Amino acid sequence: MSLKLYTKTGDKGQTSLLGGKKVSKSDLRIEAYGNVDELNSFIGLLKDHPEVPARIGSQFYWLQENLFSIGSILATESGFKGFKLPEITDIEVKQIEVWIDKYSGELPELKTFILPGGHQVVSLCHVCRTVCRRTERSIIALSNAEEIDAHIIQFMNRLSDYFFVMARKFADMFEVPETPWSPGQD
C-alpha cells in the first residue's frame, strides 16, 4: 500500500508544523521554510549544471544538506521536544567563511557594482544569492516574532555573500568579463 501524496488537510489554507500545531499557510514560519526550500532547489539546479566542477558541486551539496536542516528546524513548532533536530553552529558558519575567503583571494579586487549575467552558471549564482537574501529577510521577520537561533541567520547572511563570490569565481573560471554597473551610460 502506497502513501498518497495529497492529504486534503491543507485545502482550507492550514498546515501542520512538526509537533502538530496547525498554522495558516501564510504564517511567517511557513514563509521562511518555504523560501529555504526554494533556495535549496535553485542550488540543486546550479549544482547539476554540467560546467560546475565536482569539487564545487560537493560544496553545493553540503549547503543543501545544511539548508535542509534549517528547513526542518523552521518547520518545527517552538518548544517541540519529540526528537533531536539537526543544528547549525559556528562550525557551519565558519566553513562558508573559509570558502568565501579562499575564492575572494583568487579574484581581482572589485571596484564597482557588477550586473548579473554573462554565463548561465554565473546567472544561477546570482539567482541563488537573491533568493538567499529573501530567505534571510523572511527568517529575520520570523525572528522578530519568535526566537530563532542566531547561527541560522548568520549562516544565511554568509551564504548570500558566498553566492556573490561564486558568481565572480565562475565568471573568472569561464573567462567571462564582468559587466560593471554604469548608471546613466548608454
XYZ file of C-alpha atoms in Angstrom:
186
model
C 0.000 0.000 0.000
C 1.470 3.345 -1.007
C 1.120 6.604 0.844
C -0.910 9.224 -1.026
C 0.904 12.450 -1.794
C -2.181 14.549 -1.149
C -3.904 14.587 2.221
C -6.504 17.335 1.614
C -5.699 18.703 5.084
C -4.388 21.921 3.526
C -7.434 22.628 1.386
C -8.601 25.326 3.805
C -5.258 27.132 3.980
C -3.889 25.403 7.065
C -0.873 23.164 7.531
C 0.807 21.457 10.459
C 4.208 22.172 11.904
C 6.410 19.370 13.153
C 4.888 18.833 16.569
C 1.302 19.020 15.319
C 0.417 22.690 15.714
C -1.890 23.905 12.912
C -0.979 27.245 11.334
C -2.031 29.254 8.301
C -0.065 28.567 5.142
C 0.725 32.306 5.197
C 2.369 32.021 8.643
C 5.847 33.582 8.912
C 7.305 30.174 9.766
C 5.816 28.599 6.613
C 7.091 31.539 4.525
C 10.594 31.133 5.969
C 10.966 27.401 5.420
C 9.275 27.661 2.014
C 11.937 30.169 0.988
C 14.637 27.814 2.293
C 13.138 25.057 0.133
C 13.105 27.311 -2.943
C 16.743 28.272 -2.382
C 17.679 24.622 -1.943
C 16.002 23.813 -5.275
C 17.899 26.564 -7.097
C 21.171 25.319 -5.602
C 20.279 21.861 -6.945
C 19.786 23.360 -10.403
C 23.138 25.136 -10.128
C 24.883 22.007 -8.829
C 23.510 19.952 -11.727
C 24.843 22.307 -14.396
C 27.347 20.306 -16.473
C 30.027 23.013 -16.261
C 30.121 23.079 -12.447
C 33.243 21.185 -11.324
C 32.634 18.267 -8.950
C 34.727 19.863 -6.169
C 32.407 22.901 -6.144
C 29.359 20.699 -6.642
C 30.277 18.941 -3.394
C 30.196 22.324 -1.628
C 26.731 22.932 -3.064
C 25.644 19.507 -1.799
C 26.955 20.383 1.687
C 24.995 23.642 1.552
C 21.855 21.763 0.511
C 22.216 19.363 3.439
C 22.523 22.283 5.861
C 19.607 24.122 4.274
C 17.501 21.001 4.709
C 18.455 21.068 8.388
C 17.463 24.738 8.610
C 14.159 23.960 6.910
C 13.411 21.193 9.407
C 14.257 23.497 12.320
C 11.976 26.209 10.950
C 9.192 23.693 10.269
C 9.116 22.707 13.936
C 6.816 24.380 16.428
C 8.514 26.237 19.269
C 9.213 24.047 22.270
C 8.798 20.725 20.428
C 10.917 18.035 22.114
C 9.775 14.940 20.185
C 13.256 14.190 18.875
C 16.621 15.871 18.427
C 16.745 18.197 15.457
C 19.928 18.925 13.488
C 21.754 22.103 14.454
C 23.503 24.905 12.660
C 26.518 26.012 14.663
C 29.504 28.283 14.411
C 31.282 25.425 12.587
C 28.920 25.629 9.591
C 29.084 29.442 9.515
C 32.892 29.362 9.608
C 33.015 26.794 6.772
C 31.207 29.232 4.488
C 33.624 31.978 5.561
C 36.577 29.731 4.656
C 35.191 29.271 1.136
C 34.419 32.993 0.759
C 37.955 33.916 1.821
C 39.512 31.283 -0.455
C 37.661 32.332 -3.597
C 37.818 36.067 -2.845
C 41.593 35.768 -2.562
C 41.732 34.306 -6.075
C 39.778 37.167 -7.686
C 40.694 40.668 -8.801
C 39.623 43.482 -6.489
C 36.053 44.627 -7.059
C 35.944 48.367 -7.775
C 32.342 48.795 -8.924
C 28.949 47.145 -8.743
C 28.521 44.433 -11.355
C 25.465 43.300 -13.264
C 24.387 39.659 -13.039
C 24.927 37.645 -16.199
C 27.452 36.590 -18.798
C 27.103 32.827 -18.366
C 24.300 30.546 -17.148
C 26.303 29.392 -14.120
C 27.132 32.985 -13.168
C 23.475 33.964 -13.507
C 22.341 30.969 -11.452
C 24.730 32.003 -8.677
C 23.097 35.429 -8.675
C 19.634 33.841 -8.567
C 20.775 31.794 -5.550
C 22.186 34.967 -3.970
C 18.949 36.928 -4.354
C 16.694 34.065 -3.236
C 19.035 33.641 -0.268
C 18.641 37.331 0.641
C 14.826 36.994 0.508
C 15.067 33.864 2.614
C 17.228 35.672 5.141
C 14.687 38.532 5.334
C 11.846 36.087 5.955
C 13.816 34.338 8.716
C 14.562 37.704 10.320
C 10.846 38.594 10.161
C 10.133 35.298 11.919
C 12.847 36.027 14.488
C 11.034 39.267 15.362
C 8.036 37.161 16.408
C 9.736 34.015 17.755
C 13.206 33.092 18.960
C 15.386 31.781 16.125
C 18.928 30.542 16.713
C 21.331 33.305 15.683
C 23.525 30.789 13.821
C 20.738 30.267 11.286
C 20.648 33.984 10.477
C 24.460 34.127 10.329
C 24.522 31.090 8.017
C 22.042 32.697 5.630
C 23.895 36.017 5.676
C 27.204 34.339 4.816
C 25.528 32.150 2.218
C 24.363 35.109 0.122
C 27.912 36.502 0.236
C 29.200 33.069 -0.803
C 26.983 33.054 -3.899
C 28.130 36.554 -4.856
C 31.742 35.401 -4.639
C 30.920 32.211 -6.533
C 29.315 34.229 -9.337
C 32.568 36.169 -9.635
C 34.628 32.962 -9.347
C 32.705 31.286 -12.163
C 32.988 34.421 -14.340
C 36.741 34.257 -13.812
C 36.851 30.491 -14.374
C 34.862 30.721 -17.632
C 36.718 33.878 -18.712
C 33.503 35.871 -18.857
C 34.029 39.600 -18.369
C 32.083 41.149 -15.500
C 29.769 43.929 -16.617
C 30.135 46.980 -14.393
C 27.049 48.931 -13.453
C 27.242 52.265 -15.275
C 24.196 54.336 -14.344
C 23.262 56.967 -16.914
C 25.546 55.457 -19.577
C 24.218 54.205 -22.928
